Each structure stands twice: as C-alpha cells, then as structure tokens.
Coordinates of N, CA and C in Angstrom, one line a residue:
M1 N 177.9 100.2 -118.2 CA 177.4 100.7 -117.0 C 176.2 100.0 -116.7
G2 N 176.0 99.5 -115.4 CA 174.8 98.8 -115.0 C 174.3 99.3 -113.7
P3 N 173.2 98.8 -113.3 CA 172.6 99.3 -112.0 C 173.3 98.8 -110.8
L4 N 173.4 99.6 -109.8 CA 173.9 99.3 -108.5 C 172.9 99.8 -107.5
L5 N 173.0 99.2 -106.3 CA 172.1 99.6 -105.2 C 172.6 100.8 -104.5
Y6 N 171.7 101.7 -104.1 CA 171.9 102.6 -103.0 C 170.6 102.8 -102.4
R7 N 170.6 103.4 -101.2 CA 169.4 103.4 -100.4 C 169.0 104.9 -100.0
R8 N 167.7 105.0 -99.8 CA 167.2 106.2 -99.2 C 166.1 105.8 -98.2
H9 N 165.6 106.7 -97.5 CA 164.5 106.3 -96.5 C 163.3 105.8 -97.2
S10 N 163.1 106.1 -98.5 CA 161.9 105.7 -99.2 C 162.0 104.3 -99.7
G11 N 163.1 103.6 -99.5 CA 163.3 102.2 -99.9 C 164.4 102.0 -100.9
L12 N 164.3 100.9 -101.6 CA 165.3 100.5 -102.5 C 165.2 101.3 -103.8
R13 N 166.4 101.9 -104.2 CA 166.5 102.7 -105.4 C 167.6 102.2 -106.3
W14 N 167.6 102.5 -107.5 CA 168.7 102.1 -108.4 C 169.3 103.3 -109.0
K15 N 170.6 103.3 -109.1 CA 171.4 104.4 -109.6 C 172.5 103.8 -110.5
P16 N 172.6 104.2 -111.7 CA 173.8 103.7 -112.5 C 175.1 104.4 -112.1
L17 N 176.1 103.5 -111.9 CA 177.4 104.0 -111.5 C 178.5 103.3 -112.4
D18 N 179.6 104.0 -112.5 CA 180.7 103.4 -113.2 C 181.7 103.0 -112.2
N19 N 181.9 101.7 -112.1 CA 182.8 101.1 -111.1 C 184.0 100.4 -111.8
G20 N 184.6 101.0 -112.7 CA 185.8 100.4 -113.3 C 185.5 99.1 -114.0
G21 N 184.4 99.0 -114.7 CA 184.1 97.7 -115.4 C 183.4 96.7 -114.5
R22 N 183.2 97.0 -113.3 CA 182.6 96.0 -112.4 C 181.3 96.5 -111.9
S23 N 180.5 97.0 -112.8 CA 179.2 97.6 -112.4 C 178.1 96.6 -112.2
D24 N 178.2 95.4 -112.6 CA 177.1 94.4 -112.5 C 177.5 93.4 -111.4
V25 N 178.3 93.8 -110.4 CA 178.6 92.9 -109.3 C 177.3 92.6 -108.5
V26 N 176.6 93.6 -108.2 CA 175.4 93.5 -107.4 C 174.2 93.7 -108.4
V27 N 173.3 92.7 -108.4 CA 172.2 92.7 -109.3 C 170.9 92.5 -108.5
H28 N 169.8 93.0 -109.0 CA 168.5 92.8 -108.4 C 167.9 91.4 -108.7
P29 N 167.1 90.9 -107.9 CA 166.6 89.5 -108.1 C 165.8 89.4 -109.5
S30 N 165.2 90.5 -109.9 CA 164.5 90.5 -111.2 C 165.4 90.3 -112.4
Q31 N 166.7 90.6 -112.2 CA 167.7 90.5 -113.3 C 168.5 89.1 -113.3
L32 N 168.1 88.2 -112.4 CA 168.8 86.9 -112.3 C 168.7 86.1 -113.6
R33 N 167.5 86.0 -114.1 CA 167.4 85.2 -115.3 C 168.2 85.8 -116.5
T34 N 168.1 87.1 -116.6 CA 168.8 87.8 -117.7 C 170.3 87.6 -117.6
L35 N 170.8 87.7 -116.3 CA 172.2 87.5 -116.1 C 172.7 86.1 -116.5
V36 N 171.9 85.1 -116.0 CA 172.3 83.7 -116.3 C 172.2 83.4 -117.8
V37 N 171.2 83.9 -118.5 CA 171.0 83.6 -119.9 C 172.2 84.3 -120.7
N38 N 172.5 85.6 -120.3 CA 173.6 86.3 -120.9 C 174.9 85.6 -120.8
K39 N 175.2 85.1 -119.6 CA 176.5 84.4 -119.3 C 176.5 83.1 -120.2
L40 N 175.4 82.3 -120.2 CA 175.4 81.1 -120.9 C 175.5 81.3 -122.4
S41 N 174.8 82.4 -122.9 CA 174.8 82.6 -124.3 C 176.2 83.2 -124.8
S42 N 177.0 83.7 -123.9 CA 178.3 84.1 -124.2 C 179.3 83.0 -123.9
N43 N 178.8 81.8 -123.8 CA 179.6 80.6 -123.6 C 180.4 80.6 -122.3
R44 N 179.9 81.2 -121.3 CA 180.6 81.2 -120.0 C 179.8 80.2 -119.1
P45 N 180.6 79.2 -118.5 CA 179.9 78.4 -117.5 C 179.5 79.2 -116.3
V46 N 178.4 78.7 -115.6 CA 177.9 79.5 -114.4 C 177.8 78.5 -113.3
L47 N 178.2 79.0 -112.1 CA 177.9 78.3 -110.8 C 177.0 79.2 -110.1
L48 N 175.7 78.7 -109.9 CA 174.7 79.5 -109.3 C 174.4 78.9 -107.9
I49 N 174.7 79.7 -106.9 CA 174.5 79.3 -105.5 C 173.2 80.0 -105.0
G50 N 172.2 79.2 -104.7 CA 170.9 79.9 -104.4 C 170.2 79.3 -103.2
R51 N 169.2 80.0 -102.8 CA 168.4 79.5 -101.6 C 167.3 78.5 -102.0
D52 N 167.0 78.4 -103.3 CA 165.9 77.5 -103.7 C 166.5 76.2 -104.2
P53 N 165.7 75.1 -104.1 CA 166.2 73.8 -104.6 C 166.5 73.9 -106.1
P54 N 167.5 73.1 -106.6 CA 167.9 73.1 -108.0 C 166.7 72.9 -109.0
Q55 N 165.8 72.0 -108.7 CA 164.7 71.8 -109.6 C 163.8 73.1 -109.8
L56 N 163.6 73.8 -108.7 CA 162.8 75.0 -108.7 C 163.6 76.1 -109.4
I57 N 164.9 76.2 -109.2 CA 165.7 77.2 -109.9 C 165.6 77.0 -111.5
V58 N 165.8 75.7 -111.9 CA 165.7 75.4 -113.3 C 164.4 75.8 -113.9
R59 N 163.3 75.5 -113.1 CA 162.0 75.8 -113.6 C 161.7 77.4 -113.6
K60 N 162.2 78.1 -112.6 CA 162.1 79.5 -112.6 C 162.8 80.2 -113.7
L61 N 164.0 79.8 -113.9 CA 164.9 80.4 -115.0 C 164.5 79.9 -116.4
G62 N 163.9 78.7 -116.5 CA 163.6 78.2 -117.8 C 164.9 77.9 -118.6
V63 N 165.9 77.5 -117.8 CA 167.2 77.2 -118.5 C 167.6 75.8 -118.0
N64 N 167.9 75.0 -119.0 CA 168.4 73.7 -118.7 C 169.7 73.4 -119.5
D65 N 170.8 73.9 -119.0 CA 172.1 73.9 -119.8 C 173.1 73.1 -118.9
S66 N 173.9 72.3 -119.6 CA 175.0 71.6 -118.8 C 176.0 72.5 -118.3
R67 N 176.2 73.7 -118.8 CA 177.2 74.6 -118.3 C 176.7 75.3 -117.0
L68 N 175.4 75.1 -116.6 CA 174.9 75.7 -115.4 C 174.9 74.7 -114.3
R69 N 175.7 75.0 -113.2 CA 175.8 74.1 -112.0 C 175.1 74.9 -110.9
L70 N 174.4 74.1 -110.1 CA 173.6 74.7 -109.0 C 174.0 74.1 -107.7
L71 N 174.1 75.0 -106.7 CA 174.3 74.6 -105.3 C 173.2 75.2 -104.5
W72 N 172.6 74.4 -103.6 CA 171.5 74.8 -102.9 C 171.9 75.1 -101.4
L73 N 171.7 76.4 -101.0 CA 172.0 76.7 -99.6 C 170.9 76.2 -98.7
S74 N 171.1 75.1 -98.0 CA 170.1 74.5 -97.2 C 170.8 73.6 -96.2
T75 N 170.0 73.4 -95.1 CA 170.5 72.5 -94.0 C 169.9 71.1 -94.3
V76 N 169.2 70.9 -95.4 CA 168.6 69.6 -95.7 C 169.7 68.7 -96.4
E77 N 169.6 67.4 -96.1 CA 170.6 66.5 -96.7 C 170.1 66.3 -98.2
H78 N 171.0 66.8 -99.1 CA 170.7 66.6 -100.5 C 172.0 66.6 -101.3
L79 N 172.1 66.0 -102.4 CA 173.3 65.9 -103.2 C 173.9 67.3 -103.5
N80 N 173.1 68.2 -103.9 CA 173.6 69.6 -104.3 C 173.4 70.6 -103.1
A81 N 173.1 70.2 -101.9 CA 172.9 71.1 -100.8 C 174.2 71.3 -100.0
V82 N 174.4 72.6 -99.6 CA 175.5 72.9 -98.7 C 174.9 73.8 -97.6
S83 N 175.3 73.5 -96.4 CA 174.8 74.3 -95.3 C 175.3 75.7 -95.3
P84 N 174.5 76.7 -95.0 CA 174.9 78.1 -95.0 C 175.9 78.3 -93.9
R85 N 176.0 77.4 -92.9 CA 177.0 77.6 -91.8 C 178.4 77.1 -92.2
D86 N 178.4 76.3 -93.3 CA 179.7 75.8 -93.7 C 180.3 76.6 -94.9
L87 N 180.8 77.8 -94.5 CA 181.3 78.7 -95.5 C 182.6 78.1 -96.1
Y88 N 183.3 77.3 -95.4 CA 184.5 76.7 -95.9 C 184.2 75.7 -97.0
K89 N 183.1 75.0 -96.9 CA 182.7 74.1 -98.0 C 182.3 74.9 -99.2
L90 N 181.5 76.0 -99.0 CA 181.1 76.8 -100.2 C 182.4 77.3 -100.9
E91 N 183.3 77.8 -100.1 CA 184.6 78.3 -100.6 C 185.3 77.2 -101.4
F92 N 185.3 76.0 -100.9 CA 185.9 74.9 -101.6 C 185.3 74.6 -103.0
Y93 N 183.9 74.6 -103.0 CA 183.2 74.3 -104.2 C 183.4 75.4 -105.3
V94 N 183.4 76.7 -104.8 CA 183.7 77.8 -105.7 C 185.1 77.7 -106.3
T95 N 186.1 77.5 -105.4 CA 187.5 77.4 -105.9 C 187.6 76.3 -106.9
K96 N 187.1 75.2 -106.6 CA 187.2 74.0 -107.5 C 186.5 74.3 -108.9
D97 N 185.3 74.9 -108.8 CA 184.6 75.1 -110.1 C 185.2 76.3 -110.9
V98 N 185.7 77.3 -110.2 CA 186.3 78.4 -110.9 C 187.6 78.1 -111.5
S99 N 188.4 77.3 -110.8 CA 189.7 76.9 -111.3 C 189.6 75.9 -112.4
T100 N 188.7 75.0 -112.4 CA 188.6 73.9 -113.4 C 187.7 74.4 -114.6
R101 N 186.6 75.0 -114.4 CA 185.7 75.4 -115.5 C 185.8 76.8 -115.9
K102 N 186.5 77.7 -115.1 CA 186.6 79.1 -115.3 C 185.2 79.7 -115.4
S103 N 184.3 79.3 -114.4 CA 182.9 79.7 -114.4 C 182.8 81.0 -113.7
D104 N 181.7 81.7 -114.0 CA 181.3 82.9 -113.3 C 180.4 82.4 -112.1
V105 N 180.5 83.1 -111.0 CA 179.7 82.7 -109.8 C 178.6 83.7 -109.6
I106 N 177.4 83.2 -109.4 CA 176.3 84.0 -109.0 C 175.8 83.5 -107.7
L107 N 175.8 84.4 -106.7 CA 175.4 84.1 -105.3 C 174.1 84.8 -105.0
D108 N 173.0 83.9 -104.9 CA 171.7 84.4 -104.5 C 171.4 83.8 -103.1
G109 N 171.5 84.6 -102.1 CA 171.2 84.1 -100.7 C 172.2 84.8 -99.7
I110 N 172.6 86.0 -100.0 CA 173.5 86.7 -99.1 C 172.8 86.8 -97.7
E111 N 171.6 87.2 -97.8 CA 170.8 87.4 -96.5 C 170.8 86.2 -95.7
Y112 N 170.6 85.0 -96.3 CA 170.5 83.8 -95.6 C 171.9 83.4 -95.0
L113 N 173.0 83.7 -95.7 CA 174.3 83.4 -95.2 C 174.6 84.3 -94.0
I114 N 174.2 85.6 -94.1 CA 174.4 86.5 -92.9 C 173.6 86.0 -91.7
L115 N 172.3 85.6 -92.0 CA 171.5 85.1 -90.9 C 172.0 83.9 -90.2
E116 N 172.6 82.9 -91.0 CA 173.1 81.7 -90.4 C 174.5 81.7 -89.9
S117 N 175.4 82.5 -90.6 CA 176.8 82.5 -90.2 C 177.2 83.8 -89.6
G118 N 176.5 84.9 -89.7 CA 176.9 86.1 -89.2 C 177.4 87.1 -90.2
L119 N 177.4 88.4 -90.0 CA 177.8 89.3 -91.0 C 179.3 89.3 -91.2
V120 N 180.1 89.3 -90.2 CA 181.6 89.3 -90.4 C 182.1 88.1 -91.1
P121 N 181.7 86.9 -90.7 CA 182.2 85.7 -91.4 C 181.7 85.7 -92.9
T122 N 180.5 86.2 -93.1 CA 180.0 86.2 -94.5 C 180.8 87.2 -95.3
L123 N 181.1 88.4 -94.8 CA 181.9 89.4 -95.5 C 183.3 88.8 -95.8
K124 N 183.9 88.1 -94.8 CA 185.3 87.5 -95.1 C 185.2 86.5 -96.2
F125 N 184.1 85.7 -96.1 CA 183.9 84.7 -97.2 C 183.8 85.3 -98.6
L126 N 183.0 86.4 -98.6 CA 182.7 87.1 -99.9 C 184.0 87.7 -100.4
A127 N 184.8 88.3 -99.5 CA 186.1 88.9 -100.0 C 187.0 87.8 -100.5
K128 N 187.0 86.7 -99.9 CA 187.9 85.6 -100.4 C 187.4 85.0 -101.7
V129 N 186.1 84.8 -101.8 CA 185.5 84.3 -103.1 C 185.7 85.3 -104.2
N130 N 185.6 86.6 -103.9 CA 185.8 87.6 -104.9 C 187.3 87.6 -105.4
D131 N 188.2 87.4 -104.5 CA 189.6 87.3 -104.9 C 189.9 86.1 -105.7
I132 N 189.3 85.0 -105.4 CA 189.4 83.7 -106.1 C 188.9 83.9 -107.5
T133 N 187.8 84.5 -107.7 CA 187.2 84.6 -109.0 C 188.0 85.6 -109.8
L134 N 188.5 86.7 -109.2 CA 189.3 87.6 -110.0 C 190.7 87.0 -110.4
L135 N 191.3 86.2 -109.6 CA 192.5 85.5 -109.9 C 192.4 84.5 -111.0
N136 N 191.2 84.0 -111.2 CA 191.0 82.9 -112.2 C 190.3 83.5 -113.5
G137 N 190.2 84.8 -113.6 CA 189.6 85.4 -114.7 C 188.0 85.2 -114.8
S138 N 187.4 85.0 -113.7 CA 186.0 84.9 -113.6 C 185.4 86.1 -112.9
R139 N 184.1 86.1 -112.7 CA 183.4 87.2 -112.0 C 182.5 86.7 -111.0
L140 N 182.3 87.5 -109.9 CA 181.3 87.2 -108.9 C 180.2 88.2 -109.0
H141 N 179.0 87.6 -109.0 CA 177.8 88.5 -109.0 C 176.9 88.1 -107.8
L142 N 176.4 89.2 -107.1 CA 175.6 89.0 -106.0 C 174.2 89.4 -106.3
V143 N 173.2 88.6 -106.0 CA 171.8 88.9 -106.2 C 171.3 89.5 -104.8
L144 N 171.0 90.7 -104.8 CA 170.7 91.4 -103.5 C 169.4 92.1 -103.6
G145 N 168.4 91.8 -102.7 CA 167.1 92.4 -102.7 C 167.2 93.6 -101.7
D146 N 166.1 93.8 -100.9 CA 166.1 94.9 -100.0 C 166.0 94.5 -98.6
A147 N 166.5 93.3 -98.2 CA 166.4 92.7 -96.9 C 167.5 93.3 -96.0
L148 N 168.6 93.8 -96.5 CA 169.7 94.3 -95.7 C 169.6 95.7 -95.4
N149 N 170.1 96.2 -94.3 CA 170.0 97.6 -93.9 C 171.2 98.3 -94.6
D150 N 171.1 99.7 -94.5 CA 172.1 100.5 -95.2 C 173.6 100.2 -94.8
R151 N 173.8 99.9 -93.5 CA 175.1 99.6 -93.0 C 175.7 98.3 -93.7
E152 N 174.8 97.3 -93.7 CA 175.2 96.0 -94.3 C 175.5 96.1 -95.8
V153 N 174.7 96.9 -96.5 CA 174.9 97.1 -97.9 C 176.2 97.9 -98.1
A154 N 176.5 98.9 -97.3 CA 177.7 99.6 -97.4 C 178.9 98.8 -97.2
L155 N 178.9 97.9 -96.1 CA 180.0 97.0 -95.8 C 180.2 96.0 -96.9
L156 N 179.1 95.5 -97.5 CA 179.2 94.5 -98.6 C 179.8 95.1 -99.8
R157 N 179.4 96.3 -100.2 CA 179.9 97.0 -101.3 C 181.4 97.3 -101.1
R158 N 181.7 97.7 -100.0 CA 183.1 98.1 -99.7 C 184.0 96.8 -99.7
T159 N 183.5 95.7 -99.2 CA 184.3 94.5 -99.2 C 184.6 94.0 -100.6
L160 N 183.6 94.2 -101.5 CA 183.8 93.8 -102.9 C 184.4 94.8 -103.8
G161 N 184.7 96.0 -103.2 CA 185.4 97.0 -104.0 C 184.4 97.7 -104.9
V162 N 183.2 97.8 -104.6 CA 182.1 98.4 -105.4 C 181.6 99.6 -104.7
F163 N 182.1 100.8 -105.0 CA 181.7 102.0 -104.3 C 180.6 102.7 -104.9

C-alpha cells in the first residue's frame, strides 16, 4: 500500500489507498529519488522522462547507473531532448525502451505536457503508454505535484485506472 493523491480545499493531502497492487502509480516529487533507487536496486531498468536536463537529474538523484535512461522534455535541440508537443515521439521512445529493456517508466512533467499539448491529448497519450507498459510487464509511475486542479487529477487517475 502506498500514498496516492487526493485533494481538499486546504491543499495537497496524502491518503493511503489499496488499488489492486497499483498503489504507487502516482508519486510525490519528494519520492522520486527513492523510487528510482528502489527500481535500480531491484535490477529493473528505468526510463525517466523529466523536465530537467539529464545532467541535472543525475546530480539531483545522485545516481549514475547504466540502467537509467533519461529523456528531457524540452523544445531545445539536444541529443536526449524530446519536445512536449511531440507525444508520438515520446510514445515511440517508451514503446521501444519498454519492449527491448523491459524498463519501468517514470514520467515527471505531466503539468508541462498538459501545458504544451493540452489535457485531452496528454490523457490519451498516458492511457496508451499505460497500456504499453502493462502489456510488456513494466510499470508506469507519474510524479505529480500540486499544480493540477481537482478535475485534472480526477481525470488523470481515472485514465490510469487508479481510483
């Protein structure tokens, strides 16, 4: 059993829920390092898609492991950068990585995807990526802070099957 988000007018709150073994789909940003370290220590490859440049993520996490692959959500031309508007490219990278390495996917930057691509396309993308990871025996984890409103969080949780 792990923490999942729910909201009240007083702000972000945590409530433990049992979601059929899928209780750590949505994690708080403060749990990102722990999640990555746990995955790597249990010998699972990780594809981390984040808003920060790869060098900064490695420095923040303090993890330099060959099983950790990083994609940077950015419009900047960079070897590891993918535009947040190109959801089809993100889907391609996830599909390729999950099918070849059986990696778990951690997505940190949902708010940015919604801002750049829109809510509905992002939800469709997340539903598809969730299905791809499940079919390949992997897991999708979302790092979610408090930037989304109640409706967006509810739609996101419903799309991923986390009630």
